[in-house]
Tab-separated table of C-alpha atoms in Angstrom:
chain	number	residue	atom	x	y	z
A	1	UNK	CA	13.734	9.612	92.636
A	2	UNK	CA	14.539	6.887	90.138
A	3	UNK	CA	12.688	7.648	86.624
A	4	UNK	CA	12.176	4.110	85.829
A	5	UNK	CA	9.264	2.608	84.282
A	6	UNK	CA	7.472	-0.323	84.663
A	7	UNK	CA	6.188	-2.135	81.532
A	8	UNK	CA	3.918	-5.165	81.151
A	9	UNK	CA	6.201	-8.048	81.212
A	10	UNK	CA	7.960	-6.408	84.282
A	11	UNK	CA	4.817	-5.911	86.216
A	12	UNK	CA	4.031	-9.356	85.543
A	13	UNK	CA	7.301	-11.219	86.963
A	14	UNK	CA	6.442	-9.232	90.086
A	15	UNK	CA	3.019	-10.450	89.981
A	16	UNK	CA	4.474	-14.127	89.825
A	17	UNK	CA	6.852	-13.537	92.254
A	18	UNK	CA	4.563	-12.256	94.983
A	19	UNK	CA	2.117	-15.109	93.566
A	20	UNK	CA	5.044	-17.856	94.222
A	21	UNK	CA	5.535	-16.309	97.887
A	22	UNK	CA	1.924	-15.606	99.249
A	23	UNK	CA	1.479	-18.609	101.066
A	24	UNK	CA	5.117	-18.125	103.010
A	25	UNK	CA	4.771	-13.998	102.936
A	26	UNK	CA	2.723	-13.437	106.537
A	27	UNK	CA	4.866	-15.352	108.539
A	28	UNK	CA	8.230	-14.244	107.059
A	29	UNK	CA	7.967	-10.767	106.197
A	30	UNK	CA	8.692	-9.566	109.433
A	31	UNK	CA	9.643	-5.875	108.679
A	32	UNK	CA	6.469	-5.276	106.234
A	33	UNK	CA	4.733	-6.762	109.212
A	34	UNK	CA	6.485	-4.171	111.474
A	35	UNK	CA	6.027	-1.278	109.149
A	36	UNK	CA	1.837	-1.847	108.837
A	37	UNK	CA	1.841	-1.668	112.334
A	38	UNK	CA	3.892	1.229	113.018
A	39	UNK	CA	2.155	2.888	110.315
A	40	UNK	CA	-1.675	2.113	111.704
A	41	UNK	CA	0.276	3.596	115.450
A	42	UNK	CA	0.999	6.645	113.639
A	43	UNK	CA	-2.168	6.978	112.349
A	44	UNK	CA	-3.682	6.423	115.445
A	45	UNK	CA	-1.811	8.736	117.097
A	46	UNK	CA	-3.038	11.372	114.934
A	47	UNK	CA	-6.503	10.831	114.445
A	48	UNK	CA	-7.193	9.150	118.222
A	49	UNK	CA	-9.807	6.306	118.255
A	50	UNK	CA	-12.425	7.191	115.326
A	51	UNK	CA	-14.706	5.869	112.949
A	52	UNK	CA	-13.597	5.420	109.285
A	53	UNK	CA	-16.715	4.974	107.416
A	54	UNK	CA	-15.357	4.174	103.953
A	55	UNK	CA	-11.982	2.689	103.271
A	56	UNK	CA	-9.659	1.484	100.462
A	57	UNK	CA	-6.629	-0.036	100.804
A	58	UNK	CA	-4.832	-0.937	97.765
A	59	UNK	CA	-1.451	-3.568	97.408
A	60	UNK	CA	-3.047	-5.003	100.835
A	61	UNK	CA	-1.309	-8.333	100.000
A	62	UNK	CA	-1.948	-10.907	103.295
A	63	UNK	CA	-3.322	-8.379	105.543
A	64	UNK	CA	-1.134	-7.031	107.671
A	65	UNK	CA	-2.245	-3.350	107.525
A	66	UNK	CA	-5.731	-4.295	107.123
A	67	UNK	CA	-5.706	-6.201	110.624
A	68	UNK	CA	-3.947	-3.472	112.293
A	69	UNK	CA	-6.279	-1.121	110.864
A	70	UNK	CA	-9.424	-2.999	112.515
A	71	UNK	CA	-7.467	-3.226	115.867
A	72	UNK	CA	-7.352	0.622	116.181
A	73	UNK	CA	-10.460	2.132	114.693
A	74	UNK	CA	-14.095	1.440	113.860
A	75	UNK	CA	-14.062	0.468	109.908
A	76	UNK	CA	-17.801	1.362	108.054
A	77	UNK	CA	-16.789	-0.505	104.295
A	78	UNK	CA	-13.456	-0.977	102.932
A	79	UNK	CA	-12.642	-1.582	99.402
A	80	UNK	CA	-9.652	-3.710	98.924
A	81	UNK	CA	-6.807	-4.364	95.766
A	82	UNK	CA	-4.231	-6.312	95.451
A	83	UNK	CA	-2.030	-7.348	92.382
A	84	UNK	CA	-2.848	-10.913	92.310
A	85	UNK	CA	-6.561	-12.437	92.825
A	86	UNK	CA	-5.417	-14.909	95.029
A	87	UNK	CA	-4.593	-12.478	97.724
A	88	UNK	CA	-8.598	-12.048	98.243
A	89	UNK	CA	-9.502	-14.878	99.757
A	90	UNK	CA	-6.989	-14.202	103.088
A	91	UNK	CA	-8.219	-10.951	102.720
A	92	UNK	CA	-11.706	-11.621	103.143
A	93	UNK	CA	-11.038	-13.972	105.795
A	94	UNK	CA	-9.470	-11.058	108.146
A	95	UNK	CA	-12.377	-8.480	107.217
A	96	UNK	CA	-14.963	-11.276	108.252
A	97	UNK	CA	-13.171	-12.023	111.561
A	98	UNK	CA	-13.991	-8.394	112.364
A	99	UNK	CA	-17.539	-8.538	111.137
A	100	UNK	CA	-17.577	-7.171	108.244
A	101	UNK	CA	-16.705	-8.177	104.223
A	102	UNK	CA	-14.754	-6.456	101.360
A	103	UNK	CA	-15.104	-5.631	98.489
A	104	UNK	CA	-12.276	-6.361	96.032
A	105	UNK	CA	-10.464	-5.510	93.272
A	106	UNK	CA	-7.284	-7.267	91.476
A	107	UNK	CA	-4.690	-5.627	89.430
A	108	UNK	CA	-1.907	-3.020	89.064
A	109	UNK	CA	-3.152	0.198	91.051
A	110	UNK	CA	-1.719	1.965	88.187
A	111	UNK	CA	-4.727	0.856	86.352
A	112	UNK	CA	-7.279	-0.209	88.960
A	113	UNK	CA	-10.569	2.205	89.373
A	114	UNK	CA	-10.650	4.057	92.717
A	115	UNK	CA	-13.759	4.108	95.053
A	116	UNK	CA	-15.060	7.574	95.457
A	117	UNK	CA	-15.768	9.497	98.295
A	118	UNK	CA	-13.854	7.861	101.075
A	119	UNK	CA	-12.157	9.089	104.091
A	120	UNK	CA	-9.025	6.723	104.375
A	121	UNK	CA	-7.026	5.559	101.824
A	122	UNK	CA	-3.809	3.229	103.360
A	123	UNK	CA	-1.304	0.854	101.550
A	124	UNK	CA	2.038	0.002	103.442
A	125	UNK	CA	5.077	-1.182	102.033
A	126	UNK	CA	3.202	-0.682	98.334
A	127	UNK	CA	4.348	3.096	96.794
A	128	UNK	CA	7.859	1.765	96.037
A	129	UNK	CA	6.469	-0.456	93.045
A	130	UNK	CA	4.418	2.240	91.427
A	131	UNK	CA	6.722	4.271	88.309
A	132	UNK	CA	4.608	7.187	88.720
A	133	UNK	CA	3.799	8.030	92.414
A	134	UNK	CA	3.064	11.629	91.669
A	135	UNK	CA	-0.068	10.657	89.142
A	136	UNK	CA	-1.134	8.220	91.962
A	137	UNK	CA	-1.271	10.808	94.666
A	138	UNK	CA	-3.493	12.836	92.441
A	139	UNK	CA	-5.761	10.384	91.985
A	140	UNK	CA	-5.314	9.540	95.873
A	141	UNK	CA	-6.499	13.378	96.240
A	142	UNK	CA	-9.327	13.120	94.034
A	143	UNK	CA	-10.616	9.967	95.557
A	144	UNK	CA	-10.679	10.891	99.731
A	145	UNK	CA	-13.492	13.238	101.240
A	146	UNK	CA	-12.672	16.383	102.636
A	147	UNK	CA	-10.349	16.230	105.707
A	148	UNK	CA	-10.047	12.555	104.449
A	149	UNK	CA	-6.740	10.847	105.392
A	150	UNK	CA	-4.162	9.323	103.476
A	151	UNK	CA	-1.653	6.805	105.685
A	152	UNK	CA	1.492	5.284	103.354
A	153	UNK	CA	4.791	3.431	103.933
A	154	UNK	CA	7.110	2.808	100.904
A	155	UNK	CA	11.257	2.582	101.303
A	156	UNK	CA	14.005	4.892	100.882
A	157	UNK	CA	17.121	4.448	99.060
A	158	UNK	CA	19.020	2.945	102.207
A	159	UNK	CA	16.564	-0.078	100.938
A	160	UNK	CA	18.049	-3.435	100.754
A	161	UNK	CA	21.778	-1.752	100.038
A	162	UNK	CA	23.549	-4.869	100.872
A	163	UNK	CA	21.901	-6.181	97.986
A	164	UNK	CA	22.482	-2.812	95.567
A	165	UNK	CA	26.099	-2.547	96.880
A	166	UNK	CA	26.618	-6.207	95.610
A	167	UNK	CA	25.004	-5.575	91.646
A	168	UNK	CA	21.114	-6.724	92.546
A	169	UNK	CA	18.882	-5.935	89.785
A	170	UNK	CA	16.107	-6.665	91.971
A	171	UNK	CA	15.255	-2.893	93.216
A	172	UNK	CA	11.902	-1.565	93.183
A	173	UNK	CA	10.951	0.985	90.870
A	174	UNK	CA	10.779	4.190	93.155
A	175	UNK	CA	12.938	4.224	96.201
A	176	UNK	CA	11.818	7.467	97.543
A	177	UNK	CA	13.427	9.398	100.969
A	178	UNK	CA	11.540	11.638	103.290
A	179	UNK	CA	13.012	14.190	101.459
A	180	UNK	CA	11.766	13.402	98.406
A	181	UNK	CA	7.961	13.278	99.341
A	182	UNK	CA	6.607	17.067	99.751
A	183	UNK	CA	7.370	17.053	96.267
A	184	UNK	CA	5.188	14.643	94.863
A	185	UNK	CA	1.771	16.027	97.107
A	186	UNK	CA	-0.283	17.961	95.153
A	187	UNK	CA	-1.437	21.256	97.253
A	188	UNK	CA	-4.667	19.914	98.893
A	189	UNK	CA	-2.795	17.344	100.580
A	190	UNK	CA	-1.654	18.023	103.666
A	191	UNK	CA	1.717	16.480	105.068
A	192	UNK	CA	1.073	15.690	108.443
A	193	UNK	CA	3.465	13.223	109.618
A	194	UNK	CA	6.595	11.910	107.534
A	195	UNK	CA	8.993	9.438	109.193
A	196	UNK	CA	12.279	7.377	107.888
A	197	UNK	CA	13.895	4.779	110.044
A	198	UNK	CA	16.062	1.970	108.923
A	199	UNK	CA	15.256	-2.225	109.983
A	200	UNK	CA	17.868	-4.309	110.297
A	201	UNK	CA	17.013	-8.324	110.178
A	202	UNK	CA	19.837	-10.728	110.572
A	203	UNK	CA	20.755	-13.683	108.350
A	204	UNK	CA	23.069	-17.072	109.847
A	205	UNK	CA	23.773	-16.947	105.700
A	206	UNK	CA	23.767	-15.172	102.653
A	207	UNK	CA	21.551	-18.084	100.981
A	208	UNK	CA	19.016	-17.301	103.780
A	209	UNK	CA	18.646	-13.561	102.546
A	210	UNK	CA	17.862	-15.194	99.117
A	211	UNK	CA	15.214	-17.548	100.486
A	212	UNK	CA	13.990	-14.339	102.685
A	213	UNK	CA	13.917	-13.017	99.249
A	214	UNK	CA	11.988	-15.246	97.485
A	215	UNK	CA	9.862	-16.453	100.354
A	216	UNK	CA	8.029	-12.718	100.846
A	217	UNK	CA	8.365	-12.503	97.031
A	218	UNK	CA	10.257	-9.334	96.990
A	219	UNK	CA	12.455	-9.732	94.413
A	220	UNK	CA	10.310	-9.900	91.448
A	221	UNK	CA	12.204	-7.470	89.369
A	222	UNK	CA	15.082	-9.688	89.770
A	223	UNK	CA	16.528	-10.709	86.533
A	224	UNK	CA	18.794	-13.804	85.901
A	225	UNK	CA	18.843	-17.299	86.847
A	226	UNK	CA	21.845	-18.169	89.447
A	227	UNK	CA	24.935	-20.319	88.470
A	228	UNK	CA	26.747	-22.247	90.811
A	229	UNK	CA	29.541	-20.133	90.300
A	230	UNK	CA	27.982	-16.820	90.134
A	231	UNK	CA	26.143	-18.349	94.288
A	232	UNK	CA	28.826	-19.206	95.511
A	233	UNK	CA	30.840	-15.748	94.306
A	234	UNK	CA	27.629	-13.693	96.239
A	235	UNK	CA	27.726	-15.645	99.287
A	236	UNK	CA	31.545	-14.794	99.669
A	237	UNK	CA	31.316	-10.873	98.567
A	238	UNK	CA	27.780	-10.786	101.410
A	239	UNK	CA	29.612	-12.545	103.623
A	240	UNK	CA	33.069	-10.352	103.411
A	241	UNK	CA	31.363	-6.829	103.596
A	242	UNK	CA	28.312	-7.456	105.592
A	243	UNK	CA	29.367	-9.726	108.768
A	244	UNK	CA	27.965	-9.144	112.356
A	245	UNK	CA	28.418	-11.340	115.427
A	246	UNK	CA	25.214	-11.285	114.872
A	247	UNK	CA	25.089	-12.898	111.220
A	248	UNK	CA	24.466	-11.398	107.937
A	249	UNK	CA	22.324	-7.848	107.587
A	250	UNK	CA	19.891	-7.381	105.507
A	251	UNK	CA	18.770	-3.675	105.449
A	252	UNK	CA	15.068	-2.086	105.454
A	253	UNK	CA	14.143	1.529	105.055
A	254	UNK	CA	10.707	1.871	105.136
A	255	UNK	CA	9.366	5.895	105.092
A	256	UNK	CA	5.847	6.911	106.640
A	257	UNK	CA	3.718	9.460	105.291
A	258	UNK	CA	0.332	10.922	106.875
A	259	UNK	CA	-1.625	13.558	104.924
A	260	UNK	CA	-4.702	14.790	104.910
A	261	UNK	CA	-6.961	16.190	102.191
A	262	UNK	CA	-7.692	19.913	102.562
């Protein structure tokens, strides 16, 4: 696991740059829409068709893992977060479609106050920008009832490598494999299900990675405006090692966890 940290000025570029890309995030983040919904199966597949009566969700973003959550299971209240305010209004718009309405809280989930006493807690593609995800499962612990369930995806460190291999600066805080979660559960959670599976999208170009990028506002801890020199120098080196007939890769790597609370 990467011991990075996080400070104030970095949390708030990423802020800005999931803020720049929120209206174009739903439709193009394919593989975080993938992920929520392979993550909600999984859950499903676990649990079976049940009632959640209280939920919170945090880094929900556009709604992808809040939809799929309504889809598969009858939802009492759900508390929602996100990093930027401007992610509620979407938000609310999904809860209401399935009858019901959130409540909602903005900011880090580093520093955001946890509802008490619920029986799912979910966030997909989320754990990768939080610096200390041990301290956050604790508090995920504390938070769910007995025999409550926890459902997460973050990515591994197979995540965006095309990107690493070529110098990015633009990796999330804690790229954590499989491997590396039983480590970072405190005892009464139980690991129930923990899966790692690469995505593979496909570019026609290098510069259509970047908008990718910037479009699903992934790339907020990237640092460093771009030259025409230093573009054109990328698009060559992406182009050179990371060809297909099929175009350009770009790499995923999300990991699933299930656990439940003793």
């Amino acid at each position: 696991m990467k011991d990075l940290t996080v400070g104030t000025s970095d949390c708030n570029r990423v802020a800005n740059s999931f803020r720049r890309g929120l209206g174009s995030y739903h439709a193009q983040a394919t593989a975080q829409a993938r992920v929520a919904v392979d993550l909600a199966d999984l859950l499903q597949k676990c649990v079976g068709d049940r009632r959640f009566a209280h939920v919170f969700e945090f880094g929900a973003g556009t709604g992808h893992l809040t939809e799929a959550l309504f889809h598969r299971f009858d939802i009492g209240t759900i508390a929602l977060n996100d990093l930027v305010a401007e992610a509620e209004p979407p938000l609310q718009q999904t809860v209401a479609a399935h009858g019901g309405k959130a409540s909602f809280a903005v900011g880090p989930i580093e520093t955001c106050a946890f509802p008490q006493g619920v029986d799912l807690i979910a966030a997909s593609s989320v754990v990768q920008w939080v610096p200390n995800v041990p301290q956050l499962m604790q508090r995920c612990a504390a938070a769910l009832t007995p025999n409550g369930w926890l459902a997460l995806s973050g990515y591994g460190r197979g995540h965006f490598r095309e990107l690493a291999a070529l110098g990015s600066t633009a990796a999330a805080p804690n790229y954590m494999d499989h491997s590396d979660w039983p480590a970072v559960l405190p005892q009464d959670l139980q690991l129930v299900e923990l899966r790692q599976a690469a995505i593979t999208l496909h570019f026609a170009s290098p510069r259509d990675v970047l908008r990718h990028l910037r479009e699903t506002g992934v790339n907020g801890q990237s640092q460093g405006g771009w030259t025409r020199a230093r573009l054109v120098g990328f698009e060559a080196a992406y182009r050179q090692r990371f060809s297909t007939p099929q175009g350009v890769t770009l790499t995923y790597d999300p990991v699933l966890i299930l656990a439940r609370r003793r």
